[in-house]
PDB file of C-alpha atoms in Angstrom:
ATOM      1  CA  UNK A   1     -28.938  -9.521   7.345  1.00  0.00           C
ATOM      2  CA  UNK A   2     -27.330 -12.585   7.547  1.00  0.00           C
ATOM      3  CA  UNK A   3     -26.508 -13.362   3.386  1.00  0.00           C
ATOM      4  CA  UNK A   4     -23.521 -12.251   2.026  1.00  0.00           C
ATOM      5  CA  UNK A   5     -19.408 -12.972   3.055  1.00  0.00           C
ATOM      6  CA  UNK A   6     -17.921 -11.990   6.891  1.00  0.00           C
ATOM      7  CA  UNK A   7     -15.066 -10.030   6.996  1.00  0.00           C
ATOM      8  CA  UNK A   8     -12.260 -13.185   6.994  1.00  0.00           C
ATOM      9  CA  UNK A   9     -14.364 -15.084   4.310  1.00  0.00           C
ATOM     10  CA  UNK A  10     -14.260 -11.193   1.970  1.00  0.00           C
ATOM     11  CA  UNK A  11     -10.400 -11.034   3.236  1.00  0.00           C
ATOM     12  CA  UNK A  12     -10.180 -14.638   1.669  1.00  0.00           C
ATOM     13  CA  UNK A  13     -12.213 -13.759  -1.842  1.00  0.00           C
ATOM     14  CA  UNK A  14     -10.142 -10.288  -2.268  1.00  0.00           C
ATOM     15  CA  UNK A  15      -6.877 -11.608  -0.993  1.00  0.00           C
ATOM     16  CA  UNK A  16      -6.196  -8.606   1.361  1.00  0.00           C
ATOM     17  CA  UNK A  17      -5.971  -9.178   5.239  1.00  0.00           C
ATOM     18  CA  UNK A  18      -8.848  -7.791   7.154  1.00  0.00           C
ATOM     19  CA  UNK A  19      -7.194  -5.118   8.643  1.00  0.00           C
ATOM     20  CA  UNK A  20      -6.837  -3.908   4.860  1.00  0.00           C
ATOM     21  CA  UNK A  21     -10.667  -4.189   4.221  1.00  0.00           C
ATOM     22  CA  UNK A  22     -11.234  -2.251   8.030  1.00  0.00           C
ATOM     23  CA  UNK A  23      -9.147   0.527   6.248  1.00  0.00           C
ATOM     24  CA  UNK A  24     -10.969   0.697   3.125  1.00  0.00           C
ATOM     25  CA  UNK A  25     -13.873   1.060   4.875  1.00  0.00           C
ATOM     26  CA  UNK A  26     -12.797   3.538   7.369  1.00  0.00           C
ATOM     27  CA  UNK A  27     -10.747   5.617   5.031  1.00  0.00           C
ATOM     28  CA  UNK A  28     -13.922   5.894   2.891  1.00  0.00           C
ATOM     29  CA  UNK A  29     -12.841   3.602  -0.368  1.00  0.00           C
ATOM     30  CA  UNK A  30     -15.810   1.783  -0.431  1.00  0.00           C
ATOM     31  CA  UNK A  31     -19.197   2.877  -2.071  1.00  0.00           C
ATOM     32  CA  UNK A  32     -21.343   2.588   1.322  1.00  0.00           C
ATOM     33  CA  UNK A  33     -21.209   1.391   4.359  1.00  0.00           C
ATOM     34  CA  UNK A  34     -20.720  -2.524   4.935  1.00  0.00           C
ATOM     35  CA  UNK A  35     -23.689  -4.315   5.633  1.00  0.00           C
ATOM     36  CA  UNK A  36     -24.116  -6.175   9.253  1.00  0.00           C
ATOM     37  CA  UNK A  37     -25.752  -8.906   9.937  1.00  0.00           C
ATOM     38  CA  UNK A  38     -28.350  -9.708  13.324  1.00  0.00           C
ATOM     39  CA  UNK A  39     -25.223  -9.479  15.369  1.00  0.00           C
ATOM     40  CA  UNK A  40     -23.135  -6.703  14.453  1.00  0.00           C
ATOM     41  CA  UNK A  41     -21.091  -8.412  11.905  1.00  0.00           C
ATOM     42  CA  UNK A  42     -19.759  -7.569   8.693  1.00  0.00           C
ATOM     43  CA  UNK A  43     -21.576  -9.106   5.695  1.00  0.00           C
ATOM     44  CA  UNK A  44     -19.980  -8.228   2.394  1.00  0.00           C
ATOM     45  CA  UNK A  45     -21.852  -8.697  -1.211  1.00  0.00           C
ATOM     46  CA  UNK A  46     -20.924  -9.818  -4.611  1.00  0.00           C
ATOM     47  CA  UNK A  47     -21.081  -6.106  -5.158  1.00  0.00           C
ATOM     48  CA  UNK A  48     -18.633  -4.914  -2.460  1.00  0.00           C
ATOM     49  CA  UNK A  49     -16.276  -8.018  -3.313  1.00  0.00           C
ATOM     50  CA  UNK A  50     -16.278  -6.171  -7.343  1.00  0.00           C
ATOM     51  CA  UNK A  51     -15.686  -3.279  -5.883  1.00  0.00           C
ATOM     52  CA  UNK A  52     -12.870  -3.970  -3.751  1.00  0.00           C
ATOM     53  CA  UNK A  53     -11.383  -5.765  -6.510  1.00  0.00           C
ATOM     54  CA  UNK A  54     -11.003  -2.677  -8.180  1.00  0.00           C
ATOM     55  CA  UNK A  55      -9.651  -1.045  -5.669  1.00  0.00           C
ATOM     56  CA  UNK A  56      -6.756  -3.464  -5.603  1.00  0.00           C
ATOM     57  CA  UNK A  57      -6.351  -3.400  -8.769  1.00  0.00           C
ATOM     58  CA  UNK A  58      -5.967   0.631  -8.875  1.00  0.00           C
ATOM     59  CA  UNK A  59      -3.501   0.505  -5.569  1.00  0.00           C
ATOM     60  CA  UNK A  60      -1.665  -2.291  -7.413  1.00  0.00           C
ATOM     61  CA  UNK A  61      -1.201  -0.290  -9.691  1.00  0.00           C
ATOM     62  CA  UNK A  62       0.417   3.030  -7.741  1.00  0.00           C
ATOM     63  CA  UNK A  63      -2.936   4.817  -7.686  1.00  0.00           C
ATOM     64  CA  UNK A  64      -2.268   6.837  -4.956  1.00  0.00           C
ATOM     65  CA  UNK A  65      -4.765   6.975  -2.040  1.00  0.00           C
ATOM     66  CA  UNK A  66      -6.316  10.228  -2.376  1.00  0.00           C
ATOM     67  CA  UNK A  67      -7.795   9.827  -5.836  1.00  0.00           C
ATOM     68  CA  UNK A  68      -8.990   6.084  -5.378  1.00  0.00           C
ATOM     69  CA  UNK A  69     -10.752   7.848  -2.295  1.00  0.00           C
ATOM     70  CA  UNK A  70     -11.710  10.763  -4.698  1.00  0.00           C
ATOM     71  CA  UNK A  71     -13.169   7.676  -7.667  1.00  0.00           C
ATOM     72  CA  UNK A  72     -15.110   6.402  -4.563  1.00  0.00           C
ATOM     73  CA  UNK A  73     -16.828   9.661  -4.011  1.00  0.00           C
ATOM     74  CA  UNK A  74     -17.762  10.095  -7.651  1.00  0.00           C
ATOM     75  CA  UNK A  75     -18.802   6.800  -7.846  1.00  0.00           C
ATOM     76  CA  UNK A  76     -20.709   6.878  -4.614  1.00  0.00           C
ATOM     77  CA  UNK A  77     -22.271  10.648  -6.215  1.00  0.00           C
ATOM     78  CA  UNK A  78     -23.777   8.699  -9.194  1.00  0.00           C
ATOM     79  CA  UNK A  79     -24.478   9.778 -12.488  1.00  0.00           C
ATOM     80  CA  UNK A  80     -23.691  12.937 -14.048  1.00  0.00           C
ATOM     81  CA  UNK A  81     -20.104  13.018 -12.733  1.00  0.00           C
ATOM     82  CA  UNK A  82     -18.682  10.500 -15.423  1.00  0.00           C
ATOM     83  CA  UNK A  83     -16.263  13.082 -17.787  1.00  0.00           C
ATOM     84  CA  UNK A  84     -14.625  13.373 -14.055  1.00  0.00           C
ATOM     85  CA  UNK A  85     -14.449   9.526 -13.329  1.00  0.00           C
ATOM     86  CA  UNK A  86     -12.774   9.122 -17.011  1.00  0.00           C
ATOM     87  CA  UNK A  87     -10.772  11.689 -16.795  1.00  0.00           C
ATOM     88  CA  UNK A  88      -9.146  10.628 -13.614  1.00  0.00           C
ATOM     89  CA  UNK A  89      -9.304   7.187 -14.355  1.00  0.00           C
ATOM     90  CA  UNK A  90      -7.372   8.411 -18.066  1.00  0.00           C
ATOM     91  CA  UNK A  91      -4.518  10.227 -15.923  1.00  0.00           C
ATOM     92  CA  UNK A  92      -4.174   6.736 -13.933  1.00  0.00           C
ATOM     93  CA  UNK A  93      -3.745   5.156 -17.192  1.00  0.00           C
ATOM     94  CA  UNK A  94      -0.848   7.445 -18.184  1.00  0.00           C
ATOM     95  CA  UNK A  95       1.440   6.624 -15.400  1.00  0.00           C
ATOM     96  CA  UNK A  96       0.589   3.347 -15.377  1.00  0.00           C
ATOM     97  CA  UNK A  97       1.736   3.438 -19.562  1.00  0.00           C
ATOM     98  CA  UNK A  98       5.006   5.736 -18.397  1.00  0.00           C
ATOM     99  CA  UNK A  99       5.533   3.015 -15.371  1.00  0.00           C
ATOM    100  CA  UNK A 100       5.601   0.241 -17.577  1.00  0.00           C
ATOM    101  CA  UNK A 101       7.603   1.427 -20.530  1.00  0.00           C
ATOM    102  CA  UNK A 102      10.027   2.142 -17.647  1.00  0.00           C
ATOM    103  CA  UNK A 103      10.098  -1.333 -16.195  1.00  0.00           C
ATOM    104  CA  UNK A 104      10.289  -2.363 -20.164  1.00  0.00           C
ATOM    105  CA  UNK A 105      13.593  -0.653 -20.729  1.00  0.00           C
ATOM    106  CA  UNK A 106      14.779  -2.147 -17.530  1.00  0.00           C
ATOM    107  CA  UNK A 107      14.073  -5.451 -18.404  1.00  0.00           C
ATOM    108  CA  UNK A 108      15.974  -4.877 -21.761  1.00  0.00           C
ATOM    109  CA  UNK A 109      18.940  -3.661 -19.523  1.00  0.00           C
ATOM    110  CA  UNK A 110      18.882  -7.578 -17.752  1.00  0.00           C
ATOM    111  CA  UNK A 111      17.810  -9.448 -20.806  1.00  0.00           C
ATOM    112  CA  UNK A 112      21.061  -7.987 -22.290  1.00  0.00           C
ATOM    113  CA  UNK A 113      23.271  -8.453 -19.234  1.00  0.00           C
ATOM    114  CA  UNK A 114      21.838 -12.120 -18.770  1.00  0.00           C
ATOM    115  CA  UNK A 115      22.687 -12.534 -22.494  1.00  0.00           C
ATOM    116  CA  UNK A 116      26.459 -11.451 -21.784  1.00  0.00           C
ATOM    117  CA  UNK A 117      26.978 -13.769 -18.933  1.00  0.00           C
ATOM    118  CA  UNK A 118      25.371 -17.096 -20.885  1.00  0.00           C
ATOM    119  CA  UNK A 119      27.792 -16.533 -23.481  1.00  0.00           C
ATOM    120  CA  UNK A 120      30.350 -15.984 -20.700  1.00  0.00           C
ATOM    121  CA  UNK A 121      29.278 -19.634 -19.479  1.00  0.00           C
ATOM    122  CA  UNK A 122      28.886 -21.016 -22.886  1.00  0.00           C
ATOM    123  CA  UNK A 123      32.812 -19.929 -23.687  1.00  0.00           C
ATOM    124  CA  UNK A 124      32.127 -16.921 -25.813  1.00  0.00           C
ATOM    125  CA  UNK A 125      34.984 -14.352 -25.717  1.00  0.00           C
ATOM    126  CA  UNK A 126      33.459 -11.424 -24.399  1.00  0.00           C
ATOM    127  CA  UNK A 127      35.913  -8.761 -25.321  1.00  0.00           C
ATOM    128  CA  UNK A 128      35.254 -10.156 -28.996  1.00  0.00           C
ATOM    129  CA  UNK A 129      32.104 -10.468 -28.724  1.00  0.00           C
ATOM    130  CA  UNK A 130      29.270  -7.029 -30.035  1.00  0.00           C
ATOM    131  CA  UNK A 131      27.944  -5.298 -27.362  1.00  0.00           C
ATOM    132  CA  UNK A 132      24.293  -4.984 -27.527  1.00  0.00           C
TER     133      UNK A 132
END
């Protein structure tokens, strides 16, 4: 085999350090085994490089671990498992919803407190002035 990406070039493509992609692989995240080429060497597809992308994506998001390993292995299984892969994958988008209304009221919190201090600079009284 000597078509596809080696290991740095897939590192490059997915932005993750090849130690990362050695641990995806060997902590079972990906949907087979890498290919090799003549020499030994790891020769990644189009097809890994989408799938690694997602992975990212759902550990960038605070997937934890254990069910991104879990979606592998009903991936990996095929068909017939798909009420699983949307149910989990439906869960994921819950927090992710929860997380980010979260982070949205937190950002209010600043936008407000940023808003105090301009009109702090900008010579508003702030003891006059309505708290938001």
């Amino acid at each position: 085999m000597t078509t596809g990406f080696t290991i740095a070039e897939a590192a490059d493509r997915a932005g993750l350090s090849i130690d990362t992609l050695r641990y995806y692989e060997r902590d079972g995240l990906l949907l087979r085994p890498v290919g090799r080429s003549a020499t030994g060497h790891r020769r990644y597809l189009d097809d890994d490089l989408r799938w690694i992308e997602m992975v990212t994506r759902l550990r960038a998001t605070g997937m934890p671990i254990r069910d991104v390993r879990r979606y592998a292995a009903l991936v990996r299984a095929g068909s017939g498992n798909e009420a699983a892969r949307l149910e989990l994958l439906r869960g994921h988008r819950q927090a992710v919803l929860a997380r980010l209304a979260e982070v949205t009221e937190h950002l209010g919190a600043i936008d407000r407190k940023i808003g105090a201090y301009e009109n702090a600079v900008e010579g508003v009284d702030l003891e006059r002035a309505p708290r938001p």
